[in-house]
Each structure stands twice: as C-alpha cells, then as structure tokens.
C-alpha cells in the first residue's frame, strides 16, 4: 500500500506539472464562477442560465448548481440570472479582473405565479454575495456548526484536530480525538469527502484527526442532529471533512514554517536510534521483526543452545540512548491547482495536488505520576513526522460531474520515556526505560458521480470508496531496574521473568474499508409547494486483521556462572550484549498463548437504505422527515477461537427536523432523531494492552451491546447580517446501554474494562455569538473587528451497572468523557484594506470524567486548562505572499489527570488526591510564510 500511494502521487504530480502550461486560460481576461441555489431551501438549481449583459457570454449551471463564464475582458458588468419557476435576478457592479476568477454565488426566489416570474429582482454584487452567505447559513436542514477554509487559513492551526477546537460545542481529547457536546469521541462519526472514516486507533474507537493537515481541507461541517441521509451511528456529531476539487483558477502555492517550543527547542533531547528515514515518516525496517524470526509455536517448542543463539540474535539489539539538541518544529507545503475550461461545451476539467510535511520534537519534562504506591517522575521525548498528500480530479460535462479524490496521510511517532521514582508496594526504587515507535497511515480514494436526469432538476449520485488504515508498533521495548528504597546497591534489571510490563511488544493492525452508495433526489409538489424527495442505498464493509506478540530475553541463572547479579546490574546499552547472547546466558521466550488468544480477525457489514422528504408547508415552515433502516453484521474471532463474537441486527432510525422562519433573519428549529453507537472491534476483542504510561491494562469485553440514543434539539437562531449569528440551543439525549470505561476494582493491578451502563440522560444548552462590533461604533476600528464566542453547558447522569461484582465510588456521576462546560471565544481584526490581520483565540473545557472508579481505584478526572492562541498576519510582495506569526498556548497551563480521592470535585495537590499525570507542554511560537505564484 505504501508503494502504491507513493507511485500514485509521483505520477499525478508529473502529469500536472507537464500539463500546467496547456491548462491556463487566456492572458488578460478573467472569469466569473459561482453557484445558484434556492433562497429558502438551499437546494442547487440545475440548468439555470447566467448571462453577462452587453456581451454574448453566458453559461448554464451544472448538476451541482455551478456556473463558469470564461474569457471575460476586465471590467464591470451586469449579470442576469433566469430559471423556470423563479423570479429573474439582475446583479450590478460585478467587477471582473484580468487573469483572475471572480466568485459570485446567487440565490433565487421561487415565483408564486407564472406572471410573477417575469418580475426582475435587482441587487448589487456586494448585496448578493452577502445574501448568498446568509442563505447558506439559514437553510441547512440540520442543526450544524462548521468552519470554512478562510477561517482555517486565518487560524494558527496546522492540523484538523486543532481546527475542530474552534467549532461551537466541540473539544479535542489528547490533541487528536473529537468530543462533540461533551460526549466522548466514541460517540462521533467521521466522513471524508462523503465516505466513512474508520477508527485509526488499535485501542479505542476514534479517528485521529491530527493526521489530516488543515491546509488540505476546504471546509468542515459538524451535524449535531440527524437526517435519514446521514449514517445512523453517531450521537454527539457527524464530522464531515470536504477537500477541494476544481479550483477557480490556476495556482501554485508553497509554504515554509518553523516553530520554537519553550519546553523543548534547543534543549537536550534523548531518543533511541534515529535513522534518516525517520524524518521522512518511515522506519528503515531495522526496528521490525525480521521475516525469518521464529513463530510463536516454534518458540514454545523450545530450541537447542545453538538455535537459541541464532533466534535471539535476530531480535533488534540497539538499546543505546542518544542525546541530541531538539530542533525547531518545521513544516512545508506545496500545492498546485489547474483548471481547463472548454468554452464551446462549457465543460471543465480541474485538478489539485498538495503535499505537506511536518516534523515536531516535544519534551515533556518532569511528568509526575504520584498515586497509590507509585511516586514517579517521567521524562518523555516525542519525535514525530507527518507527511500528507492529496490528489483530486474533477470533470464536469453537461449536467454531469465526476470526481476522483485521493488522500494519503502518515504519522511517524517515536517516543522515549525515562522514569525514576519509587514503588512502595514491593519497596523498590526504580529506573524504567521505554522505547515506543508508532506508525499509522490512512489512504483513501473516492470516486463519485453526480448526474441530472429529466427536466425537473432530479439527480442521482453514486459513490465508490476504498480506505486503508495501517497501525504498526514494530518494537515497543520496556526495561525496568529496581533496588530497595534507601539502598546504595546497584540497580538490578528485571530480566528474570517475562510479562507484559517488561516484554517487547510487536503489533500491527491493518484494516480495509469499502463503501458504495447510490442516492436519488427529485423535486415534487406537496401542499401547494415544491418539496424534495430523497432516497438512497449504502453499504460499508470493513475487514481488520490485528496481530500481537510479546517477546523477550530471559536471563538464565546458570550455576556454572557466578556473574548473575553483575549481569543484571549492567547498563542498558550492554544488558543484552552479544557476548551474553552468544554464550546462551539469555533464553528467547514469548508470553504463552498471547499471540493467538489476543490477535484477532474481524469484519463488519452495514447495509442501509433511507427515504426522506423535505417539505415546505406554507411560507414559513420547513419539515425534513423520514427514516433510515440499517442492517448490521459483525464477526470477530481470535486466532485460537477462544473469543468469538457474532452480532446481527436491524435498526429503524426515524428523524424529523422542523425549521420555522420567524422573520427573514430568524429561525426556530426543532429536531428529533434516534441514533446508535455500536461496539468497536477493539472494545469487543479480548486483547489486554498494558499501558506503561498509565500503569494499567486495557481489556476488551466480547459481551458489549450496542447503544441506542433518542435525541431532541431546540434552537433559536438570529442572523443580523451575512456571516454573523446569534443562537441559543437546548438539547436532550437519552441513552440505553452506554459504552464506558471502568477501573476494575478487584485486583491489586489496575485493569480498565469496557462495560454497558444501563441508562444515561443528558441535558444541555448552547449559546453562539459571532458579530462585527459596528454596533458599538461605525468607525473602521469596530467595523473591521469581529468577536465570537460559543458556550456549551451540559448536565448528564449515568446509571452504573449492577453486575460488576464491586462497588463504585460514584452513584451520581456524568458520562465518561463528558465536560460540564465548553467555552470557545475569539477576536478577529483586519486593517489597511485586509493587508494586516490579527486573531486572538481562547478555549477551555470543564472537568471531565476519564474512567469510572471504585473504592480501591477511584474515578479518574481530567482537569480544565485555559488555552490562548494568537496570530498576526501580513500580506507582502504585492499580495502574493503572506507571513503569519503564531503564538500557541501562551498561558502554558498544566495538563492534569488525577484521582479525586476525597470526591470534592477539585484537585488537592499534596493532600488526599492522587496524580495520574501532570506536566506542562510549553508554549509554541512559530512563523509560516506562504507564496502564491
């Protein structure tokens, strides 16, 4: 797959560069592009005519409602738009510049009678641009929030996870997983260019949004309520990421950036072996198990002395710790866009290819873990390389459009941890080392077609998509030294036995996903108004293979040698030296049964069909209603067949969305929908992953059931003007069999398990405000300043299961991952004709439950932290270049996870509460320079 993706992008880039000169449009002329939509429903209008007055120039809209008029001499024009059954519209002051594309989106109003259609509505370019944006905001059938490419460009965010923090009601956990309306990441669904995105993680149901660079994104929309045409397996939000296809004009853009982190850059930086290919996002293969390494069965059969030496020497043996100076963060991007307009046929061919590169080095100094018997101080060094590529192609011809969108992203994350401290249980002072490389990638290719049928703007769309997720831990190495507390004796390495906490983990996850869908849309007459009928079919098949092995070298206490203690006291770089392996002082061993009882194969098939109607009742009421039926089948089997899961069921998911236009600028919305959340493969498997950072084992549960959720939403929204909004929302969710994580409280070692909580209820409210400050004063200072804030307040109550066999320390508690409040705020200022921009952004998330706890291992909570980001931008080089100076997380408040032992809902450092992790990541100051050719 890696070779396939690399070849694809090389070939694509070569073709585009070769064709770049032939695809340019005539020098000195410009073009007019845009989209025509219904002013009330937002539906695109197919076949509308757009005419440039005074010239014999015009075009008809394609199947996506888009038009494109080329070879226009520079000047100011009037544009006339006509469509059967709608009022004509004449737009003046449309300025076209040479060698540039002018974008003008237009809304049309349906005529009441045939006579009224002859009436021509007049508007200026500026009025119509504002009106179109305003209509787009108002006319979505669902309750949604989102962020545009322009807003992304103005923020300091470099990946999609950072971007999502700016969306109303959205938070990001662990810097990569989305939490919508306070619900944990497992209750959300992600789509890229219309096709589902699989879970990228081996140990949880979540998509890692940090692997998608922000500059590849056209827009992000989060649907907080459901309609039948959306997948049914989301409750918090459906995150839809759209990438660009046909650009408005030809362009080449490149960017370069660098950043300084106050906690890391130019500080001492430790790591395991580092290869040149690490900077390219790929391991050179030397950290992998060799192909001729003995199988689990062969190891269990035993070796002769000579065979043991040969097999043990095949394990990677480099345990050296290297010390360098941490380099500044660096990122590069290159994007090329080409468009060819065929004037006679009005067809268009376009392509965008983008390559991105990012490398970061982060040092988490003095990360504290102080709980129960543990009092540890960790030094964590994380080296990460992210590469991304996008190759999108589109062709519109007549009333048809075909797109091919390809995305490849890869994250290479190499971490070294050094731990010192005490474990009071055995009375040990410890020195622990962990080398941990994680490689994960996503490749996705989507072929989509949109076709108009008949003469009444009916259309059907089809989609075929393939995705591959790869997640590889080639050699997680953990070694622990210990000695009695207060002793001056040398530390002794724990190499006398083999367990998950001191073995070498080799695991790989490979998942292929296949999606196919067919949708039909047609206008119909109902209640004396035009309505829209939609129907569709969808299939989504996933196939995952997960393999894991725990391997290690166990020191043999040979009575013929008297250096047993001296060997255990060796330094890390010589502990597994060739001199010991070649004299059979170590035995190659593997945890018995783990490779076959915890490795698994799984597949699932979701078949869905839906029917829905989008009705206008009278002048002001819009009703979008219907139902979705999903048939789901899942099979999961461990290699030794000790775990077999077979689930097969059908769900009927009704929904209704009502929008009442109180005034031309205000809507009142109501929504009801039934959705669900299905257990993920990992949650059902018997795989027990030892997390050396949390010092706990995460265990799956084959008996998990699906979660069923009833959702009710009410929202009032007011649009003072285009691009501005004031809204107030209330929502309620009722859960049956919510899936949550619990601290299993019956053992001396912490075990995190998945369980179904019988029921839970959520009540919430959201407030959003985005407006220019011209209501304070009409001067440029306030006119060019926009303030925004969104606040979400949530109260939830979950009921604990009664069959766990132990007592929980909270009987009245929130859902896992749910925050009581989320606040996002910002201020944007432009001046000197948009040459300079300034942005200030603020985010805080309330205290949220991470793991439900018992009396022995209490609940784990994540403390709130205030985050402020700043950005200053300036356009240079006659507007072709832009320099952005960014300051991220300037407050640098601590990140904190803790056990609330005294249950007083706050962190009492040094008193009764105990610390799972506490650290400061540092503030990052960076610049990015972008130039458009």
Short mmCIF file of N, CA and C in Angstrom, two decimals, residues 136 140 144-152 157 159-168 170 178 180 189-192 209 212-223 238-243:
data_model
loop_
_atom_site.label_atom_id
_atom_site.label_comp_id
_atom_site.label_asym_id
_atom_site.label_seq_id
_atom_site.Cartn_x
_atom_site.Cartn_y
_atom_site.Cartn_z
N UNK A 136 -27.04 30.43 2.89
CA UNK A 136 -26.33 29.19 3.19
C UNK A 136 -26.36 28.88 4.68
N UNK A 140 -29.62 25.19 6.06
CA UNK A 140 -29.27 23.80 6.32
C UNK A 140 -30.43 23.11 7.02
N UNK A 144 -26.35 22.47 12.54
CA UNK A 144 -24.95 22.24 12.21
C UNK A 144 -24.09 23.39 12.70
N UNK A 145 -22.82 23.09 12.82
CA UNK A 145 -21.79 24.12 13.02
C UNK A 145 -20.61 23.72 12.18
N UNK A 146 -19.84 24.69 11.78
CA UNK A 146 -18.71 24.35 10.92
C UNK A 146 -17.70 25.46 10.85
N UNK A 147 -16.72 25.24 9.97
CA UNK A 147 -15.65 26.21 9.79
C UNK A 147 -15.20 26.14 8.34
N UNK A 148 -14.97 27.29 7.74
CA UNK A 148 -14.64 27.37 6.33
C UNK A 148 -13.13 27.37 6.11
N UNK A 149 -12.74 27.22 4.84
CA UNK A 149 -11.31 27.26 4.50
C UNK A 149 -10.70 28.61 4.87
N UNK A 150 -11.48 29.69 4.71
CA UNK A 150 -10.97 31.02 5.05
C UNK A 150 -10.68 31.13 6.54
N UNK A 151 -11.60 30.62 7.37
CA UNK A 151 -11.38 30.66 8.82
C UNK A 151 -10.20 29.78 9.22
N UNK A 152 -10.05 28.65 8.55
CA UNK A 152 -8.91 27.77 8.83
C UNK A 152 -7.61 28.49 8.49
N UNK A 157 -3.80 27.01 13.33
CA UNK A 157 -3.91 25.56 13.39
C UNK A 157 -3.24 24.91 12.19
N UNK A 159 -3.28 21.25 11.92
CA UNK A 159 -3.96 20.00 11.60
C UNK A 159 -5.43 20.11 11.95
N UNK A 160 -6.22 19.17 11.46
CA UNK A 160 -7.66 19.25 11.58
C UNK A 160 -8.12 19.17 13.02
N UNK A 161 -7.40 18.45 13.87
CA UNK A 161 -7.77 18.37 15.28
C UNK A 161 -7.74 19.74 15.93
N UNK A 162 -6.72 20.55 15.61
CA UNK A 162 -6.64 21.90 16.16
C UNK A 162 -7.78 22.77 15.62
N UNK A 163 -8.11 22.60 14.35
CA UNK A 163 -9.18 23.39 13.74
C UNK A 163 -10.50 23.12 14.43
N UNK A 164 -10.77 21.86 14.75
CA UNK A 164 -12.07 21.49 15.32
C UNK A 164 -12.31 22.12 16.69
N UNK A 165 -11.25 22.53 17.37
CA UNK A 165 -11.42 23.18 18.67
C UNK A 165 -12.13 24.52 18.54
N UNK A 166 -12.19 25.08 17.33
CA UNK A 166 -12.82 26.38 17.12
C UNK A 166 -14.33 26.28 16.88
N UNK A 167 -14.84 25.06 16.73
CA UNK A 167 -16.24 24.87 16.38
C UNK A 167 -17.09 24.83 17.64
N UNK A 168 -18.27 25.42 17.56
CA UNK A 168 -19.16 25.52 18.71
C UNK A 168 -19.48 24.14 19.27
N UNK A 170 -17.49 21.88 20.47
CA UNK A 170 -16.54 20.83 20.13
C UNK A 170 -15.27 20.98 20.98
N UNK A 178 -12.05 13.88 18.66
CA UNK A 178 -13.09 14.88 18.75
C UNK A 178 -14.13 14.49 19.80
N UNK A 180 -17.86 16.02 20.86
CA UNK A 180 -18.91 16.94 20.47
C UNK A 180 -19.98 16.96 21.56
N UNK A 189 -18.99 10.29 14.57
CA UNK A 189 -18.72 9.63 13.30
C UNK A 189 -17.97 10.62 12.41
N UNK A 190 -17.01 10.12 11.65
CA UNK A 190 -16.22 10.98 10.78
C UNK A 190 -16.36 10.53 9.34
N UNK A 191 -16.48 11.52 8.43
CA UNK A 191 -16.55 11.25 7.00
C UNK A 191 -15.58 12.18 6.27
N UNK A 192 -14.93 11.64 5.26
CA UNK A 192 -14.04 12.41 4.41
C UNK A 192 -14.55 12.31 2.98
N UNK A 209 -7.71 12.87 14.23
CA UNK A 209 -7.82 13.98 13.28
C UNK A 209 -6.50 14.72 13.09
N UNK A 212 -4.64 14.67 9.55
CA UNK A 212 -5.13 15.38 8.37
C UNK A 212 -4.67 16.84 8.45
N UNK A 213 -3.69 17.27 7.66
CA UNK A 213 -3.22 18.66 7.70
C UNK A 213 -4.34 19.63 7.33
N UNK A 214 -4.39 20.75 8.00
CA UNK A 214 -5.50 21.68 7.82
C UNK A 214 -5.51 22.32 6.44
N UNK A 215 -4.36 22.48 5.81
CA UNK A 215 -4.33 23.16 4.52
C UNK A 215 -4.94 22.33 3.39
N UNK A 216 -5.22 21.05 3.65
CA UNK A 216 -5.85 20.22 2.64
C UNK A 216 -7.37 20.31 2.69
N UNK A 217 -7.91 21.01 3.68
CA UNK A 217 -9.35 21.00 3.93
C UNK A 217 -10.02 22.20 3.30
N UNK A 218 -11.16 21.95 2.62
CA UNK A 218 -11.96 23.03 2.07
C UNK A 218 -12.94 23.55 3.13
N UNK A 219 -13.63 22.64 3.80
CA UNK A 219 -14.50 23.04 4.90
C UNK A 219 -14.80 21.84 5.78
N UNK A 220 -15.25 22.14 6.99
CA UNK A 220 -15.65 21.11 7.95
C UNK A 220 -17.03 21.47 8.46
N UNK A 221 -17.94 20.52 8.41
CA UNK A 221 -19.29 20.72 8.92
C UNK A 221 -19.59 19.63 9.93
N UNK A 222 -20.07 20.02 11.10
CA UNK A 222 -20.45 19.05 12.12
C UNK A 222 -21.97 19.10 12.28
N UNK A 223 -22.63 18.00 11.93
CA UNK A 223 -24.07 17.88 12.08
C UNK A 223 -24.37 17.35 13.49
N UNK A 238 -21.71 14.29 13.63
CA UNK A 238 -21.18 13.71 12.41
C UNK A 238 -20.24 14.73 11.79
N UNK A 239 -18.94 14.43 11.78
CA UNK A 239 -17.92 15.35 11.31
C UNK A 239 -17.66 15.07 9.83
N UNK A 240 -17.98 16.05 8.99
CA UNK A 240 -17.83 15.89 7.55
C UNK A 240 -16.72 16.81 7.05
N UNK A 241 -15.64 16.20 6.57
CA UNK A 241 -14.50 16.94 6.04
C UNK A 241 -14.56 16.89 4.52
N UNK A 242 -14.49 18.04 3.88
CA UNK A 242 -14.54 18.12 2.43
C UNK A 242 -13.24 18.74 1.91
N UNK A 243 -12.64 18.10 0.94
CA UNK A 243 -11.45 18.65 0.29
C UNK A 243 -11.84 19.22 -1.07
#
